[in-house]
Amino acid sequence: MPDRETTVARLRELVEDFVARRDWHQFHTPKNLAMSLAIEAAELMEHFQWLTAEQSCAVVGEPKKLAEVSEELADVLCYALAMANELGIDLSAAIQAKLAKNEQKYPADQYRGRFGPDDPNTAGR
Amino acid sequence: MPDRETTVARLRELVEDFVARRDWHQFHTPKNLAMSLAIEAAELMEHFQWLTAEQSCAVVGEPKKLAEVSEELADVLCYALAMANELGIDLSAAIQAKLAKNEQKYPADQYRGRFGPDDPNTAGR
Amino acid sequence: MPDRETTVARLRELVEDFVARRDWHQFHTPKNLAMSLAIEAAELMEHFQWLTAEQSCAVVGEPKKLAEVSEELADVLCYALAMANELGIDLSAAIQAKLAKNEQKYPADQYRGRFGPDDPNTAGR
Amino acid sequence: MPDRETTVARLRELVEDFVARRDWHQFHTPKNLAMSLAIEAAELMEHFQWLTAEQSCAVVGEPKKLAEVSEELADVLCYALAMANELGIDLSAAIQAKLAKNEQKYPADQYRGRFGPDDPNTAGR
């Protein structure tokens, strides 16, 4: 069931089912889930901790490392889906709303090739 | 376009389009994206920092706070989608694989109502 | 050499010596050290992830758990000291300056028993 | 009162005094302090998020940026000191014990110029 065919709602159901069968909703306060998501994000980051920028890009061609990174990314997403379930947040709507907001904040023609106003590469622009 | 009708691939396309139109792939090394995801996860956590467990659950009934949390969660997910795009990871497959692995690691009948072997509530079991 | 007798400069020297003898300054860019500090902070947080507030306080009386927490806290501090070394930051001066700033931002008489303006316990004040 | 003359115990007293005068011990559960420390670590990381390794090193010569980084680092340390106060941890002893442990784990002669066994620069050694 690849990304092409899988709805976000379907993934939310899979996580909900996993949590409910263990009676884990009692632990899934938004506070605990936010902590858990941050912990998994740090474990993902750990894979790139000492790598140079170039070495981190090369991970795309290293199957073993890529599998580990995929698993950490899945952990992050499972907690994001669990939080959406607890709080009744529609993630697709939230993402689309945020992209629309960022479209205004970072107009494509002003930010092409610049990550922000402080970008030292384009400070003289 | 709610979760019920939105595929993960569609969300990946929206993020890819946003990034490509700004020529931001140059900044989107996996190392930078992992850092960014962790930063957004911390901003999400900040909303629950000083709340009790109960107060964090009550956020579900506070529209203003809930909108802020939704936006931070969207930020986290945008970076997760961007990383999947850079590394060619199928997120739906990764999530299903991880849930299957956790199904083995935390058998439902052994972990019902326990978050782990160290759960002080059930240490005597 | 306990806290009572140990200067911050002495701790910085111990970390500097450890790093220099391994020729690790090349890895200790401020970017990498900030990532490392955040990773260790998440490992510290992991010890409290599923605990209630009360259970987290009880750790003070659990020697094994307390030793693990102490070790994670030491990891966090070693990276903070390493960053101070790389950037030439006087930590004692920085801490005193920040406390003075917070003294203005959170006047003791206004914030007694309140963590901030959003504290739901004192919203009606 | 610079690092050269300031003991860790003195910094702990300054934080303790700040917390006590606001009656904030009630919020300073180890769980909340671990979250807070991780949030501040992410804010520190944010200053280096989009910088290259070289740009992050150049911060040492940029007084405005350096002052911002110093302040974030102070925030991290204040929560570390607060946690030590709540849990009765001697930080100097913890740091020395951890450095001694790492001295065994990473013998200087084997890890000179290598960040770990996975360092891709020295994989052929």
Short mmCIF file of C-alpha atoms in Angstrom, two decimals:
data_model
loop_
_atom_site.label_atom_id
_atom_site.label_comp_id
_atom_site.label_asym_id
_atom_site.label_seq_id
_atom_site.Cartn_x
_atom_site.Cartn_y
_atom_site.Cartn_z
CA MET A 1 0.00 0.00 0.00
CA PRO A 2 2.27 2.77 -1.29
CA ASP A 3 1.98 6.56 -0.88
CA ARG A 4 0.26 6.76 -4.29
CA GLU A 5 -2.75 4.76 -3.03
CA THR A 6 -2.78 5.42 0.71
CA THR A 7 -4.89 8.15 2.23
CA VAL A 8 -3.86 9.92 5.42
CA ALA A 9 -7.13 8.70 6.97
CA ARG A 10 -6.05 5.11 6.29
CA LEU A 11 -2.75 5.64 8.12
CA ARG A 12 -4.60 7.26 11.01
CA GLU A 13 -6.82 4.18 11.26
CA LEU A 14 -3.82 1.85 11.37
CA VAL A 15 -2.29 3.83 14.26
CA GLU A 16 -5.62 4.12 16.06
CA ASP A 17 -6.11 0.36 15.84
CA PHE A 18 -2.59 -0.29 17.19
CA VAL A 19 -3.12 2.05 20.14
CA ALA A 20 -6.66 0.91 20.98
CA ARG A 21 -5.78 -2.79 21.05
CA ARG A 22 -3.13 -2.01 23.74
CA ASP A 23 -5.37 0.34 25.72
CA TRP A 24 -2.69 3.00 25.30
CA HIS A 25 -4.95 6.04 24.93
CA GLN A 26 -4.40 6.62 28.66
CA PHE A 27 -0.72 7.36 27.94
CA HIS A 28 -1.44 9.37 24.79
CA THR A 29 -2.00 12.78 26.31
CA PRO A 30 -1.05 15.52 23.85
CA LYS A 31 1.81 16.42 26.23
CA ASN A 32 3.24 12.91 26.15
CA LEU A 33 2.78 12.61 22.39
CA ALA A 34 4.57 15.92 21.77
CA MET A 35 7.49 14.68 23.90
CA SER A 36 7.49 11.36 22.07
CA LEU A 37 7.50 13.02 18.67
CA ALA A 38 10.45 15.22 19.70
CA ILE A 39 12.34 12.18 20.99
CA GLU A 40 11.86 10.33 17.70
CA ALA A 41 12.87 13.46 15.75
CA ALA A 42 16.14 13.48 17.71
CA GLU A 43 16.72 9.80 16.92
CA LEU A 44 16.25 10.62 13.24
CA MET A 45 18.71 13.51 13.57
CA GLU A 46 21.24 11.20 15.22
CA HIS A 47 21.78 9.43 11.89
CA PHE A 48 23.11 12.69 10.41
CA GLN A 49 24.83 14.09 13.53
CA TRP A 50 28.47 13.89 12.42
CA LEU A 51 27.97 13.67 8.67
CA THR A 52 28.88 16.53 6.37
CA ALA A 53 26.11 17.95 4.19
CA GLU A 54 27.43 15.89 1.27
CA GLN A 55 27.64 12.67 3.30
CA SER A 56 24.04 13.18 4.44
CA CYS A 57 22.92 13.43 0.81
CA ALA A 58 24.80 10.24 -0.04
CA VAL A 59 22.52 8.28 2.32
CA VAL A 60 20.07 8.03 -0.60
CA GLY A 61 22.43 5.47 -2.15
CA GLU A 62 23.14 3.44 1.02
CA PRO A 63 20.35 0.87 1.45
CA LYS A 64 21.18 -0.12 5.05
CA LYS A 65 21.40 3.46 6.31
CA LEU A 66 18.33 4.43 4.28
CA ALA A 67 16.30 1.65 5.90
CA GLU A 68 17.29 2.91 9.36
CA VAL A 69 16.35 6.47 8.45
CA SER A 70 13.01 5.29 7.02
CA GLU A 71 12.22 3.53 10.27
CA GLU A 72 12.97 6.63 12.37
CA LEU A 73 10.89 8.76 10.03
CA ALA A 74 8.02 6.25 10.43
CA ASP A 75 8.31 6.61 14.23
CA VAL A 76 7.99 10.38 13.94
CA LEU A 77 4.94 10.03 11.71
CA CYS A 78 3.23 7.47 13.93
CA TYR A 79 3.29 9.95 16.82
CA ALA A 80 2.08 12.75 14.54
CA LEU A 81 -0.82 10.53 13.42
CA ALA A 82 -1.55 9.57 17.04
CA MET A 83 -1.67 13.24 18.02
CA ALA A 84 -4.04 13.99 15.15
CA ASN A 85 -6.23 11.14 16.40
CA GLU A 86 -6.28 12.40 20.00
CA LEU A 87 -6.96 16.02 19.07
CA GLY A 88 -9.21 15.46 16.03
CA ILE A 89 -6.93 17.39 13.69
CA ASP A 90 -7.29 16.93 9.92
CA LEU A 91 -3.64 16.77 8.88
CA SER A 92 -4.21 17.25 5.15
CA ALA A 93 -6.20 20.41 5.78
CA ALA A 94 -3.59 21.65 8.27
CA ILE A 95 -0.76 21.07 5.78
CA GLN A 96 -2.59 22.80 2.95
CA ALA A 97 -3.44 25.76 5.19
CA LYS A 98 0.20 26.06 6.32
CA LEU A 99 1.55 25.88 2.77
CA ALA A 100 -0.89 28.62 1.73
CA LYS A 101 0.32 30.76 4.65
CA ASN A 102 3.97 30.14 3.76
CA GLU A 103 3.18 31.01 0.14
CA GLN A 104 2.40 34.52 1.40
CA LYS A 105 5.26 34.68 3.89
CA TYR A 106 7.91 33.49 1.41
CA PRO A 107 6.85 34.77 -2.04
CA ALA A 108 8.55 32.51 -4.58
CA ASP A 109 10.08 35.37 -6.57
CA GLN A 110 11.67 36.98 -3.48
CA TYR A 111 12.95 33.81 -1.84
CA ARG A 112 14.22 31.92 -4.89
CA GLY A 113 17.55 30.45 -3.74
CA ARG A 114 17.43 32.22 -0.36
CA PHE A 115 16.38 30.45 2.81
CA GLY A 116 15.42 33.68 4.51
CA PRO A 117 16.22 37.32 5.10
CA ASP A 118 19.36 36.33 7.05
CA ASP A 119 20.82 34.12 4.33
CA PRO A 120 24.50 35.18 4.37
CA ASN A 121 24.83 34.09 0.73
CA THR A 122 22.43 36.76 -0.43
CA ALA A 123 22.85 39.39 2.28
CA GLY A 124 23.91 41.95 -0.32
CA ARG A 125 20.74 41.59 -2.41
CA MET B 1 -9.18 18.05 0.58
CA PRO B 2 -9.51 16.22 3.92
CA ASP B 3 -7.54 13.22 5.24
CA ARG B 4 -10.31 10.91 3.99
CA GLU B 5 -9.59 11.81 0.35
CA THR B 6 -5.94 12.86 0.38
CA THR B 7 -3.18 10.44 -0.46
CA VAL B 8 0.29 10.79 1.03
CA ALA B 9 1.62 11.11 -2.53
CA ARG B 10 -0.57 14.16 -3.05
CA LEU B 11 0.83 15.85 0.06
CA ARG B 12 4.36 15.02 -1.09
CA GLU B 13 3.60 16.70 -4.42
CA LEU B 14 2.36 19.86 -2.71
CA VAL B 15 5.56 20.11 -0.67
CA GLU B 16 7.75 19.28 -3.67
CA ASP B 17 6.08 22.02 -5.69
CA PHE B 18 6.56 24.56 -2.87
CA VAL B 19 10.25 23.71 -2.53
CA ALA B 20 11.01 23.53 -6.27
CA ARG B 21 9.46 26.92 -7.05
CA ARG B 22 11.84 28.52 -4.51
CA ASP B 23 14.89 26.54 -5.63
CA TRP B 24 15.26 25.33 -2.05
CA HIS B 25 16.45 21.81 -2.78
CA GLN B 26 19.98 23.16 -2.26
CA PHE B 27 19.15 23.75 1.43
CA HIS B 28 17.21 20.50 1.83
CA THR B 29 20.07 18.16 2.68
CA PRO B 30 18.84 15.30 4.87
CA LYS B 31 20.98 16.73 7.67
CA ASN B 32 19.27 20.13 7.49
CA LEU B 33 15.81 18.58 7.17
CA ALA B 34 16.37 16.38 10.23
CA MET B 35 17.41 19.48 12.21
CA SER B 36 14.39 21.39 10.93
CA LEU B 37 12.00 18.61 11.83
CA ALA B 38 13.44 18.47 15.36
CA ILE B 39 13.11 22.25 15.72
CA GLU B 40 9.44 22.14 14.68
CA ALA B 41 8.83 19.21 17.03
CA ALA B 42 10.17 21.37 19.87
CA GLU B 43 7.88 24.24 18.88
CA LEU B 44 4.95 21.81 19.02
CA MET B 45 6.11 20.63 22.44
CA GLU B 46 6.32 24.23 23.67
CA HIS B 47 2.51 24.46 23.58
CA PHE B 48 2.34 21.76 26.27
CA GLN B 49 5.49 22.65 28.24
CA TRP B 50 3.95 23.81 31.51
CA LEU B 51 0.52 22.19 31.18
CA THR B 52 -0.51 19.27 33.36
CA ALA B 53 -1.53 16.07 31.59
CA GLU B 54 -5.17 17.05 32.08
CA GLN B 55 -4.69 20.58 30.77
CA SER B 56 -2.98 19.19 27.68
CA CYS B 57 -6.01 16.98 26.99
CA ALA B 58 -8.33 19.96 27.37
CA VAL B 59 -6.70 21.60 24.33
CA VAL B 60 -9.11 19.55 22.20
CA GLY B 61 -11.87 21.94 23.33
CA GLU B 62 -9.93 25.20 22.91
CA PRO B 63 -10.23 26.32 19.26
CA LYS B 64 -7.51 29.00 19.38
CA LYS B 65 -4.94 26.74 21.03
CA LEU B 66 -5.95 23.84 18.79
CA ALA B 67 -5.35 25.94 15.67
CA GLU B 68 -1.84 26.80 16.91
CA VAL B 69 -1.09 23.14 17.63
CA SER B 70 -2.42 22.12 14.19
CA GLU B 71 -0.11 24.61 12.53
CA GLU B 72 2.97 23.32 14.41
CA LEU B 73 2.01 19.74 13.56
CA ALA B 74 1.72 20.77 9.91
CA ASP B 75 5.26 22.22 10.09
CA VAL B 76 6.59 18.92 11.43
CA LEU B 77 4.85 17.00 8.65
CA CYS B 78 6.02 19.32 5.88
CA TYR B 79 9.63 18.56 6.82
CA ALA B 80 8.88 14.83 7.06
CA LEU B 81 7.34 14.96 3.55
CA ALA B 82 10.32 17.00 2.28
CA MET B 83 12.73 14.40 3.66
CA ALA B 84 10.75 11.59 2.04
CA ASN B 85 11.02 13.52 -1.24
CA GLU B 86 14.79 14.03 -0.95
CA LEU B 87 15.52 10.42 0.01
CA GLY B 88 12.84 8.67 -2.06
CA ILE B 89 11.22 7.04 0.96
CA ASP B 90 7.68 5.67 0.67
CA LEU B 91 6.18 6.84 3.94
CA SER B 92 3.09 4.62 3.86
CA ALA B 93 5.23 1.54 3.37
CA ALA B 94 7.62 2.67 6.10
CA ILE B 95 4.76 3.23 8.56
CA GLN B 96 3.16 -0.12 7.84
CA ALA B 97 6.51 -1.90 8.19
CA LYS B 98 7.16 -0.18 11.52
CA LEU B 99 3.71 -0.99 12.88
CA ALA B 100 4.22 -4.64 11.91
CA LYS B 101 7.57 -4.64 13.74
CA ASN B 102 6.03 -3.02 16.82
CA GLU B 103 3.21 -5.58 16.70
CA GLN B 104 5.91 -8.20 17.42
CA LYS B 105 7.83 -6.09 19.92
CA TYR B 106 4.77 -5.11 21.97
CA PRO B 107 2.31 -8.03 21.76
CA ALA B 108 -1.14 -6.60 22.48
CA ASP B 109 -1.95 -9.12 25.19
CA GLN B 110 1.27 -8.46 27.13
CA TYR B 111 1.28 -4.68 26.83
CA ARG B 112 -2.41 -3.94 27.38
CA GLY B 113 -2.42 -0.89 29.68
CA ARG B 114 1.36 -0.92 30.12
CA PHE B 115 3.64 1.41 28.21
CA GLY B 116 6.64 -0.85 28.61
CA PRO B 117 8.54 -3.23 30.87
CA ASP B 118 9.49 -0.29 33.14
CA ASP B 119 5.94 0.93 33.70
CA PRO B 120 5.93 1.60 37.45
CA ASN B 121 2.15 1.05 37.51
CA THR B 122 2.55 -2.58 36.57
CA ALA B 123 6.02 -3.35 37.90
CA GLY B 124 4.62 -6.10 40.09
CA ARG B 125 3.03 -8.03 37.24
CA MET C 1 35.74 17.52 42.88
CA PRO C 2 32.16 18.51 43.69
CA ASP C 3 30.10 21.50 42.49
CA ARG C 4 31.08 23.41 45.63
CA GLU C 5 34.75 23.46 44.61
CA THR C 6 34.66 23.20 40.84
CA THR C 7 34.78 26.26 38.63
CA VAL C 8 33.10 26.31 35.22
CA ALA C 9 36.53 27.04 33.72
CA ARG C 10 37.85 23.79 35.20
CA LEU C 11 35.04 21.79 33.56
CA ARG C 12 35.72 23.54 30.26
CA GLU C 13 39.37 22.50 30.51
CA LEU C 14 38.44 18.87 31.11
CA VAL C 15 36.23 18.84 28.00
CA GLU C 16 38.83 20.72 25.93
CA ASP C 17 41.48 18.20 26.89
CA PHE C 18 39.21 15.26 25.98
CA VAL C 19 38.41 16.76 22.57
CA ALA C 20 41.95 17.88 21.73
CA ARG C 21 43.52 14.49 22.51
CA ARG C 22 41.15 12.92 19.92
CA ASP C 23 41.63 15.66 17.32
CA TRP C 24 37.86 16.13 17.35
CA HIS C 25 37.76 19.91 16.92
CA GLN C 26 37.25 19.23 13.20
CA PHE C 27 33.83 17.69 14.02
CA HIS C 28 32.94 20.32 16.61
CA THR C 29 31.41 22.94 14.37
CA PRO C 30 28.80 24.96 16.28
CA LYS C 31 26.17 23.43 13.97
CA ASN C 32 27.18 19.87 14.88
CA LEU C 33 27.45 20.72 18.59
CA ALA C 34 23.98 22.27 18.63
CA MET C 35 22.59 19.10 17.02
CA SER C 36 24.47 16.94 19.51
CA LEU C 37 23.22 18.92 22.48
CA ALA C 38 19.62 18.57 21.22
CA ILE C 39 20.09 14.82 20.74
CA GLU C 40 21.34 14.40 24.30
CA ALA C 41 18.51 16.58 25.62
CA ALA C 42 16.06 14.18 23.94
CA GLU C 43 17.80 11.19 25.53
CA LEU C 44 17.40 12.87 28.91
CA MET C 45 13.72 13.51 28.15
CA GLU C 46 13.24 9.85 27.21
CA HIS C 47 13.66 8.88 30.87
CA PHE C 48 10.51 10.84 31.73
CA GLN C 49 8.52 10.21 28.51
CA TRP C 50 5.70 8.08 29.90
CA LEU C 51 5.96 9.00 33.58
CA THR C 52 3.33 11.11 35.27
CA ALA C 53 4.49 14.35 36.89
CA GLU C 54 4.49 12.56 40.27
CA GLN C 55 6.43 9.57 38.99
CA SER C 56 9.03 11.91 37.50
CA CYS C 57 9.51 13.55 40.92
CA ALA C 58 9.93 10.15 42.54
CA VAL C 59 13.09 9.56 40.50
CA VAL C 60 14.95 11.48 43.23
CA GLY C 61 14.54 8.40 45.43
CA GLU C 62 15.47 5.76 42.84
CA PRO C 63 19.28 5.43 42.75
CA LYS C 64 19.48 3.39 39.52
CA LYS C 65 17.22 5.72 37.57
CA LEU C 66 18.88 8.77 39.10
CA ALA C 67 22.31 7.55 37.96
CA GLU C 68 21.00 7.18 34.40
CA VAL C 69 19.50 10.67 34.47
CA SER C 70 22.76 12.12 35.86
CA GLU C 71 24.68 10.56 33.01
CA GLU C 72 22.36 12.03 30.36
CA LEU C 73 22.53 15.42 32.04
CA ALA C 74 26.35 15.16 31.97
CA ASP C 75 26.18 14.46 28.20
CA VAL C 76 24.09 17.60 27.67
CA LEU C 77 26.56 19.67 29.70
CA CYS C 78 29.64 18.29 27.95
CA TYR C 79 28.28 19.54 24.62
CA ALA C 80 27.36 22.90 26.16
CA LEU C 81 30.91 23.22 27.50
CA ALA C 82 32.35 22.15 24.12
CA MET C 83 30.27 24.83 22.38
CA ALA C 84 31.45 27.47 24.87
CA ASN C 85 35.02 26.38 24.08
CA GLU C 86 34.55 26.60 20.30
CA LEU C 87 32.82 29.98 20.40
CA GLY C 88 34.70 31.54 23.31
CA ILE C 89 31.55 32.13 25.35
CA ASP C 90 31.85 32.79 29.10
CA LEU C 91 29.00 30.67 30.43
CA SER C 92 28.88 32.17 33.91
CA ALA C 93 28.57 35.66 32.48
CA ALA C 94 25.93 34.49 29.98
CA ILE C 95 23.86 32.83 32.74
CA GLN C 96 24.03 35.87 35.00
CA ALA C 97 23.06 38.17 32.14
CA LYS C 98 20.10 35.95 31.24
CA LEU C 99 18.89 35.73 34.84
CA ALA C 100 19.06 39.54 35.09
CA LYS C 101 17.00 39.80 31.87
CA ASN C 102 14.45 37.28 33.15
CA GLU C 103 14.26 39.18 36.43
CA GLN C 104 12.82 42.10 34.39
CA LYS C 105 10.65 39.92 32.14
CA TYR C 106 9.10 37.94 35.00
CA PRO C 107 8.90 40.27 38.03
CA ALA C 108 8.76 38.04 41.10
CA ASP C 109 5.68 39.72 42.53
CA GLN C 110 3.64 39.32 39.32
CA TYR C 111 4.70 35.77 38.48
CA ARG C 112 4.62 34.19 41.93
CA GLY C 113 3.00 30.78 41.37
CA ARG C 114 2.26 31.48 37.71
CA PHE C 115 4.42 30.13 34.92
CA GLY C 116 3.34 32.83 32.49
CA PRO C 117 0.51 34.98 31.21
CA ASP C 118 -1.20 31.89 29.73
CA ASP C 119 -1.21 29.89 32.93
CA PRO C 120 -4.73 28.42 32.94
CA ASN C 121 -4.61 28.16 36.74
CA THR C 122 -4.43 31.91 37.13
CA ALA C 123 -6.15 33.07 33.93
CA GLY C 124 -8.73 34.95 35.95
CA ARG C 125 -6.21 37.06 37.85
CA MET D 1 31.97 36.79 37.83
CA PRO D 2 33.60 34.88 34.94
CA ASP D 3 33.97 31.10 34.41
CA ARG D 4 37.48 31.30 35.92
CA GLU D 5 36.09 32.30 39.33
CA THR D 6 32.58 30.87 39.36
CA THR D 7 31.81 27.53 40.89
CA VAL D 8 28.97 25.35 39.62
CA ALA D 9 27.47 25.52 43.11
CA ARG D 10 27.30 29.32 42.83
CA LEU D 11 25.37 29.09 39.53
CA ARG D 12 23.03 26.54 41.09
CA GLU D 13 22.34 28.99 43.94
CA LEU D 14 21.52 31.80 41.51
CA VAL D 15 18.98 29.60 39.70
CA GLU D 16 17.55 28.27 42.95
CA ASP D 17 17.03 31.79 44.22
CA PHE D 18 15.32 32.86 40.99
CA VAL D 19 12.96 29.87 41.10
CA ALA D 20 12.19 30.05 44.82
CA ARG D 21 11.28 33.76 44.76
CA ARG D 22 8.63 32.98 42.11
CA ASP D 23 7.33 29.84 43.84
CA TRP D 24 8.05 27.94 40.64
CA HIS D 25 9.21 24.65 42.18
CA GLN D 26 5.65 23.43 41.66
CA PHE D 27 6.20 23.60 37.88
CA HIS D 28 9.74 22.22 38.01
CA THR D 29 9.00 18.53 37.89
CA PRO D 30 11.88 16.64 36.28
CA LYS D 31 9.52 15.83 33.39
CA ASN D 32 8.78 19.50 32.74
CA LEU D 33 12.42 20.50 33.12
CA ALA D 34 13.55 17.84 30.65
CA MET D 35 10.98 19.15 28.14
CA SER D 36 12.11 22.72 28.77
CA LEU D 37 15.76 21.88 28.32
CA ALA D 38 14.96 20.15 24.99
CA ILE D 39 12.93 23.17 23.84
CA GLU D 40 15.81 25.53 24.58
CA ALA D 41 18.27 23.17 22.88
CA ALA D 42 16.10 23.41 19.74
CA GLU D 43 16.08 27.20 19.94
CA LEU D 44 19.87 27.12 20.09
CA MET D 45 19.93 24.79 17.08
CA GLU D 46 17.66 27.14 15.15
CA HIS D 47 20.51 29.67 14.91
CA PHE D 48 22.50 27.14 12.84
CA GLN D 49 19.61 25.49 10.97
CA TRP D 50 20.36 26.64 7.42
CA LEU D 51 24.02 27.56 7.83
CA THR D 52 26.76 25.51 6.25
CA ALA D 53 29.39 24.06 8.59
CA GLU D 54 31.72 26.93 7.61
CA GLN D 55 29.08 29.60 8.19
CA SER D 56 28.35 28.14 11.62
CA CYS D 57 32.06 28.45 12.54
CA ALA D 58 32.08 32.07 11.37
CA VAL D 59 29.57 32.96 14.11
CA VAL D 60 32.57 33.31 16.44
CA GLY D 61 33.38 36.60 14.65
CA GLU D 62 29.82 37.99 14.49
CA PRO D 63 29.11 39.79 17.81
CA LYS D 64 25.33 40.14 17.33
CA LYS D 65 24.80 36.49 16.37
CA LEU D 66 27.21 35.37 19.09
CA ALA D 67 25.24 37.27 21.73
CA GLU D 68 22.03 35.52 20.60
CA VAL D 69 23.71 32.12 20.74
CA SER D 70 25.13 32.87 24.21
CA GLU D 71 21.66 33.70 25.46
CA GLU D 72 20.19 30.44 24.13
CA LEU D 73 23.06 28.48 25.63
CA ALA D 74 22.39 30.21 28.97
CA ASP D 75 18.73 29.12 28.75
CA VAL D 76 19.80 25.51 28.23
CA LEU D 77 22.15 25.69 31.21
CA CYS D 78 19.60 27.32 33.51
CA TYR D 79 17.27 24.34 33.01
CA ALA D 80 20.17 21.92 33.52
CA LEU D 81 21.03 23.68 36.79
CA ALA D 82 17.36 23.68 37.83
CA MET D 83 17.15 19.94 37.19
CA ALA D 84 20.30 19.35 39.24
CA ASN D 85 18.68 21.34 42.04
CA GLU D 86 15.42 19.36 41.92
CA LEU D 87 17.12 15.98 41.79
CA GLY D 88 20.15 16.70 44.00
CA ILE D 89 22.65 15.81 41.28
CA ASP D 90 26.26 16.99 41.60
CA LEU D 91 26.97 18.11 38.04
CA SER D 92 30.75 18.33 38.36
CA ALA D 93 30.92 14.78 39.65
CA ALA D 94 28.54 13.60 36.90
CA ILE D 95 30.62 15.25 34.18
CA GLN D 96 33.88 13.83 35.50
CA ALA D 97 32.37 10.35 35.77
CA LYS D 98 31.03 10.56 32.20
CA LEU D 99 34.36 11.78 30.79
CA ALA D 100 36.11 8.88 32.54
CA LYS D 101 33.60 6.45 30.99
CA ASN D 102 34.05 7.99 27.53
CA GLU D 103 37.83 7.78 27.98
CA GLN D 104 37.36 3.99 28.04
CA LYS D 105 34.73 3.88 25.29
CA TYR D 106 36.70 6.07 22.88
CA PRO D 107 40.41 5.40 23.52
CA ALA D 108 42.30 8.45 22.26
CA ASP D 109 44.69 6.44 20.10
CA GLN D 110 41.89 4.56 18.29
CA TYR D 111 39.56 7.51 17.77
CA ARG D 112 42.04 10.22 16.83
CA GLY D 113 40.37 12.09 13.95
CA ARG D 114 37.42 9.64 13.79
CA PHE D 115 34.07 10.44 15.33
CA GLY D 116 33.14 6.79 15.64
CA PRO D 117 33.24 3.35 14.06
CA ASP D 118 30.87 4.51 11.28
CA ASP D 119 32.96 7.52 10.24
CA PRO D 120 32.83 7.25 6.43
CA ASN D 121 36.15 9.13 6.20
CA THR D 122 37.99 6.32 7.92
CA ALA D 123 35.84 3.33 7.03
CA GLY D 124 38.81 1.62 5.38
CA ARG D 125 41.01 1.74 8.47
#
